[in-house]
Amino acid sequence: MPVEELNLDQYRITAQELQALSAKCLEARERAYCPYSQFRVGAALLLRPQSESTTATAEHNIVIGANVENAAYPVGTCAERVAVGTAVVQGYKRGDIRAVGVATDIEGYCSPCGMCRQFLREFLDLDTPIFMHNKDGNFQVKTMGELLPMSFGPDVLPPPEELLASRAG
Ligand code: THU
């Protein structure tokens, strides 16, 4: 979808931020380790600045990931989960991810796999946009809630003590 046809206000993201996010996920593809599939995936997360941060430019608030495969095929990891794990160890918290960008080398718009949707759901609000880019940098956008309807998330889990107490007696 051409960016000028998009109402970015609904995603609470500026054209400059989206441009930076798109550039970063496309660039992140180059970091992919994918000797088995040759299917490069780049991911980028637009993050809320951490409170101690003094450099609040969009450029500094983007964390990237790429897929990392393994000779034992199922052990490989997707780009989206690498990006989220990286952000978490850098100190970002649930709710800090404002938008996600994903890019591949194909003509179509590759959407996050089921496991990645659930992984993202832990950290994203349901209205957080996920921009899915094709090889040329064109994209389609869906929210977390659209990609994973009726999802199971941390908000669904009651405190374990409460569950224990409700079972006792
Ligand atoms: N892959 C991702 O990185 N993200 C997705 O959402 C779909 C699949 C990777 C996993 C594997 O390295 C390659 O793409 C082919 O499945």
mmCIF file of C-alpha atoms and ligand atoms in Angstrom:
data_model
loop_
_atom_site.group_PDB
_atom_site.id
_atom_site.type_symbol
_atom_site.label_atom_id
_atom_site.label_comp_id
_atom_site.label_asym_id
_atom_site.label_seq_id
_atom_site.Cartn_x
_atom_site.Cartn_y
_atom_site.Cartn_z
ATOM 1 C CA MET A 1 0.000 0.000 0.000
ATOM 2 C CA PRO A 2 1.431 3.439 -0.893
ATOM 3 C CA VAL A 3 2.184 5.388 2.281
ATOM 4 C CA GLU A 4 0.213 8.441 1.072
ATOM 5 C CA GLU A 5 -3.004 6.341 1.004
ATOM 6 C CA LEU A 6 -2.571 5.383 4.621
ATOM 7 C CA ASN A 7 -3.957 7.232 7.620
ATOM 8 C CA LEU A 8 -0.954 6.894 9.900
ATOM 9 C CA ASP A 9 -2.714 8.749 12.740
ATOM 10 C CA GLN A 10 -4.742 5.623 13.492
ATOM 11 C CA TYR A 11 -1.451 3.827 14.206
ATOM 12 C CA ARG A 12 -0.004 6.765 16.170
ATOM 13 C CA ILE A 13 3.133 6.742 14.011
ATOM 14 C CA THR A 14 4.611 9.494 11.831
ATOM 15 C CA ALA A 15 5.634 9.126 8.184
ATOM 16 C CA GLN A 16 9.268 9.627 9.259
ATOM 17 C CA GLU A 17 9.036 6.887 11.872
ATOM 18 C CA LEU A 18 7.469 4.514 9.359
ATOM 19 C CA GLN A 19 10.156 5.341 6.833
ATOM 20 C CA ALA A 20 12.866 4.557 9.405
ATOM 21 C CA LEU A 21 11.115 1.324 10.429
ATOM 22 C CA SER A 22 10.762 0.197 6.797
ATOM 23 C CA ALA A 23 14.405 0.972 6.021
ATOM 24 C CA LYS A 24 15.585 -0.928 9.114
ATOM 25 C CA CYS A 25 13.608 -4.115 8.497
ATOM 26 C CA LEU A 26 14.673 -4.201 4.850
ATOM 27 C CA GLU A 27 18.280 -3.677 5.927
ATOM 28 C CA ALA A 28 17.965 -6.302 8.688
ATOM 29 C CA ARG A 29 17.392 -8.996 6.037
ATOM 30 C CA GLU A 30 21.103 -8.767 5.336
ATOM 31 C CA ARG A 31 21.832 -10.103 8.827
ATOM 32 C CA ALA A 32 19.843 -13.294 8.249
ATOM 33 C CA TYR A 33 21.637 -16.603 8.804
ATOM 34 C CA CYS A 34 19.601 -18.836 6.509
ATOM 35 C CA PRO A 35 21.896 -21.281 4.678
ATOM 36 C CA TYR A 36 19.151 -23.955 4.652
ATOM 37 C CA SER A 37 16.173 -22.028 3.279
ATOM 38 C CA GLN A 38 17.878 -18.987 1.707
ATOM 39 C CA PHE A 39 14.702 -17.210 2.856
ATOM 40 C CA ARG A 40 15.953 -14.004 4.437
ATOM 41 C CA VAL A 41 13.676 -12.269 6.916
ATOM 42 C CA GLY A 42 14.386 -8.933 8.575
ATOM 43 C CA ALA A 43 12.385 -7.504 11.455
ATOM 44 C CA ALA A 44 12.437 -4.112 13.136
ATOM 45 C CA LEU A 45 10.645 -2.794 16.220
ATOM 46 C CA LEU A 46 9.780 0.857 16.763
ATOM 47 C CA LEU A 47 10.105 1.397 20.514
ATOM 48 C CA ARG A 48 9.065 3.977 23.066
ATOM 49 C CA PRO A 49 12.218 5.657 24.343
ATOM 50 C CA GLN A 50 13.447 4.249 27.633
ATOM 51 C CA SER A 51 13.098 6.824 30.403
ATOM 52 C CA GLU A 52 16.837 7.197 30.920
ATOM 53 C CA SER A 53 17.386 7.690 27.188
ATOM 54 C CA THR A 54 18.565 11.113 26.093
ATOM 55 C CA THR A 55 18.697 10.363 22.369
ATOM 56 C CA ALA A 56 15.027 10.209 21.455
ATOM 57 C CA THR A 57 15.335 10.024 17.666
ATOM 58 C CA ALA A 58 13.394 7.338 15.796
ATOM 59 C CA GLU A 59 16.718 5.931 14.627
ATOM 60 C CA HIS A 60 17.781 5.208 18.203
ATOM 61 C CA ASN A 61 14.488 3.620 19.151
ATOM 62 C CA ILE A 62 14.568 0.839 16.608
ATOM 63 C CA VAL A 63 15.801 -2.657 17.385
ATOM 64 C CA ILE A 64 16.291 -5.205 14.618
ATOM 65 C CA GLY A 65 16.295 -8.976 14.234
ATOM 66 C CA ALA A 66 16.799 -11.525 11.473
ATOM 67 C CA ASN A 67 16.122 -15.235 11.168
ATOM 68 C CA VAL A 68 18.832 -17.522 12.509
ATOM 69 C CA GLU A 69 18.640 -21.075 11.179
ATOM 70 C CA ASN A 70 20.234 -24.263 12.452
ATOM 71 C CA ALA A 71 21.481 -27.542 10.959
ATOM 72 C CA ALA A 72 18.892 -29.170 13.215
ATOM 73 C CA TYR A 73 16.126 -27.410 11.280
ATOM 74 C CA PRO A 74 13.416 -26.945 13.974
ATOM 75 C CA VAL A 75 15.921 -25.226 16.254
ATOM 76 C CA GLY A 76 16.109 -22.155 13.975
ATOM 77 C CA THR A 77 14.519 -18.907 15.110
ATOM 78 C CA CYS A 78 12.439 -16.364 13.221
ATOM 79 C CA ALA A 79 13.432 -12.730 12.741
ATOM 80 C CA GLU A 80 10.535 -11.406 14.819
ATOM 81 C CA ARG A 81 11.453 -13.423 17.909
ATOM 82 C CA VAL A 82 15.128 -12.465 17.607
ATOM 83 C CA ALA A 83 14.096 -8.782 17.489
ATOM 84 C CA VAL A 84 11.752 -9.031 20.486
ATOM 85 C CA GLY A 85 14.325 -10.957 22.552
ATOM 86 C CA THR A 86 16.942 -8.336 21.710
ATOM 87 C CA ALA A 87 14.641 -5.497 22.797
ATOM 88 C CA VAL A 88 13.823 -7.287 26.060
ATOM 89 C CA VAL A 89 17.457 -7.759 27.009
ATOM 90 C CA GLN A 90 18.081 -4.103 26.171
ATOM 91 C CA GLY A 91 15.553 -3.220 28.866
ATOM 92 C CA TYR A 92 12.376 -2.579 26.859
ATOM 93 C CA LYS A 93 9.146 -3.678 28.521
ATOM 94 C CA ARG A 94 5.706 -4.944 27.563
ATOM 95 C CA GLY A 95 3.867 -2.083 25.846
ATOM 96 C CA ASP A 96 7.070 -0.409 24.619
ATOM 97 C CA ILE A 97 6.724 -1.742 21.069
ATOM 98 C CA ARG A 98 4.819 0.850 19.005
ATOM 99 C CA ALA A 99 5.085 -0.822 15.605
ATOM 100 C CA VAL A 100 6.699 -3.832 13.926
ATOM 101 C CA GLY A 101 8.229 -4.072 10.447
ATOM 102 C CA VAL A 102 8.952 -7.369 8.684
ATOM 103 C CA ALA A 103 10.650 -7.794 5.294
ATOM 104 C CA THR A 104 11.502 -10.706 3.006
ATOM 105 C CA ASP A 105 12.836 -11.180 -0.531
ATOM 106 C CA ILE A 106 9.545 -12.284 -2.079
ATOM 107 C CA GLU A 107 6.961 -10.483 -4.183
ATOM 108 C CA GLY A 108 4.153 -11.124 -1.693
ATOM 109 C CA TYR A 109 3.672 -9.827 1.823
ATOM 110 C CA CYS A 110 5.008 -12.388 4.267
ATOM 111 C CA SER A 111 3.147 -12.240 7.564
ATOM 112 C CA PRO A 112 4.603 -13.449 10.870
ATOM 113 C CA CYS A 113 4.251 -17.199 11.472
ATOM 114 C CA GLY A 114 1.860 -18.464 14.134
ATOM 115 C CA MET A 115 4.543 -18.890 16.760
ATOM 116 C CA CYS A 116 5.802 -15.340 16.191
ATOM 117 C CA ARG A 117 2.269 -13.937 16.393
ATOM 118 C CA GLN A 118 1.886 -15.463 19.837
ATOM 119 C CA PHE A 119 5.369 -14.306 20.836
ATOM 120 C CA LEU A 120 4.575 -10.745 19.718
ATOM 121 C CA ARG A 121 1.181 -10.869 21.476
ATOM 122 C CA GLU A 122 2.965 -11.055 24.814
ATOM 123 C CA PHE A 123 4.494 -7.600 24.279
ATOM 124 C CA LEU A 124 2.225 -5.734 21.839
ATOM 125 C CA ASP A 125 -1.131 -4.039 22.342
ATOM 126 C CA LEU A 126 -3.856 -5.441 20.094
ATOM 127 C CA ASP A 127 -3.960 -2.215 18.066
ATOM 128 C CA THR A 128 -0.192 -2.188 17.404
ATOM 129 C CA PRO A 129 0.486 -2.157 13.643
ATOM 130 C CA ILE A 130 2.622 -4.765 11.887
ATOM 131 C CA PHE A 131 3.959 -3.543 8.535
ATOM 132 C CA MET A 132 4.699 -6.486 6.219
ATOM 133 C CA HIS A 133 7.100 -5.566 3.419
ATOM 134 C CA ASN A 134 7.802 -7.307 0.149
ATOM 135 C CA LYS A 135 11.166 -7.400 -1.607
ATOM 136 C CA ASP A 136 10.660 -3.930 -3.081
ATOM 137 C CA GLY A 137 9.756 -2.279 0.188
ATOM 138 C CA ASN A 138 6.019 -2.053 -0.493
ATOM 139 C CA PHE A 139 3.937 -3.087 2.473
ATOM 140 C CA GLN A 140 0.621 -4.236 3.838
ATOM 141 C CA VAL A 141 -0.370 -3.409 7.392
ATOM 142 C CA LYS A 142 -2.462 -5.309 9.936
ATOM 143 C CA THR A 143 -2.807 -4.857 13.673
ATOM 144 C CA MET A 144 -1.752 -7.462 16.206
ATOM 145 C CA GLY A 145 -5.426 -8.148 16.941
ATOM 146 C CA GLU A 146 -6.195 -8.666 13.259
ATOM 147 C CA LEU A 147 -3.335 -11.132 12.861
ATOM 148 C CA LEU A 148 -4.227 -13.034 16.019
ATOM 149 C CA PRO A 149 -7.923 -12.767 16.840
ATOM 150 C CA MET A 150 -9.323 -14.098 20.155
ATOM 151 C CA SER A 151 -5.763 -14.419 21.363
ATOM 152 C CA PHE A 152 -4.425 -15.706 24.642
ATOM 153 C CA GLY A 153 -2.221 -13.173 26.411
ATOM 154 C CA PRO A 154 -0.797 -12.244 29.801
ATOM 155 C CA ASP A 155 -3.933 -10.245 30.665
ATOM 156 C CA VAL A 156 -5.973 -13.481 30.565
ATOM 157 C CA LEU A 157 -3.972 -15.213 33.281
ATOM 158 C CA PRO A 158 -5.267 -14.653 36.823
ATOM 159 C CA PRO A 159 -2.620 -14.521 39.563
ATOM 160 C CA PRO A 160 -1.552 -18.134 40.301
ATOM 161 C CA GLU A 161 -2.349 -17.694 44.023
ATOM 162 C CA GLU A 162 -5.932 -16.822 43.084
ATOM 163 C CA LEU A 163 -6.293 -19.991 41.016
ATOM 164 C CA LEU A 164 -4.779 -22.085 43.797
ATOM 165 C CA ALA A 165 -7.114 -20.545 46.373
ATOM 166 C CA SER A 166 -10.170 -21.086 44.181
ATOM 167 C CA ARG A 167 -9.324 -24.807 43.893
ATOM 168 C CA ALA A 168 -8.712 -25.311 47.602
ATOM 169 C CA GLY A 169 -11.750 -26.546 49.451
HETATM 170 N N1 THU B 1 10.730 -16.964 9.109
HETATM 171 C C1 THU B 1 10.820 -15.827 9.856
HETATM 172 O O1 THU B 1 11.918 -15.397 10.219
HETATM 173 N N2 THU B 1 9.682 -15.180 10.179
HETATM 174 C C2 THU B 1 8.436 -15.586 9.819
HETATM 175 O O2 THU B 1 7.456 -15.042 10.289
HETATM 176 C C3 THU B 1 8.286 -16.667 8.832
HETATM 177 C C4 THU B 1 9.478 -17.537 8.676
HETATM 178 C C5 THU B 1 11.967 -17.673 8.760
HETATM 179 C C6 THU B 1 12.155 -18.993 9.459
HETATM 180 C C7 THU B 1 13.085 -19.703 8.508
HETATM 181 O O3 THU B 1 14.418 -19.339 8.803
HETATM 182 C C8 THU B 1 12.730 -19.149 7.146
HETATM 183 O O4 THU B 1 11.979 -17.958 7.393
HETATM 184 C C9 THU B 1 11.917 -20.085 6.294
HETATM 185 O O5 THU B 1 10.818 -20.557 6.976
#
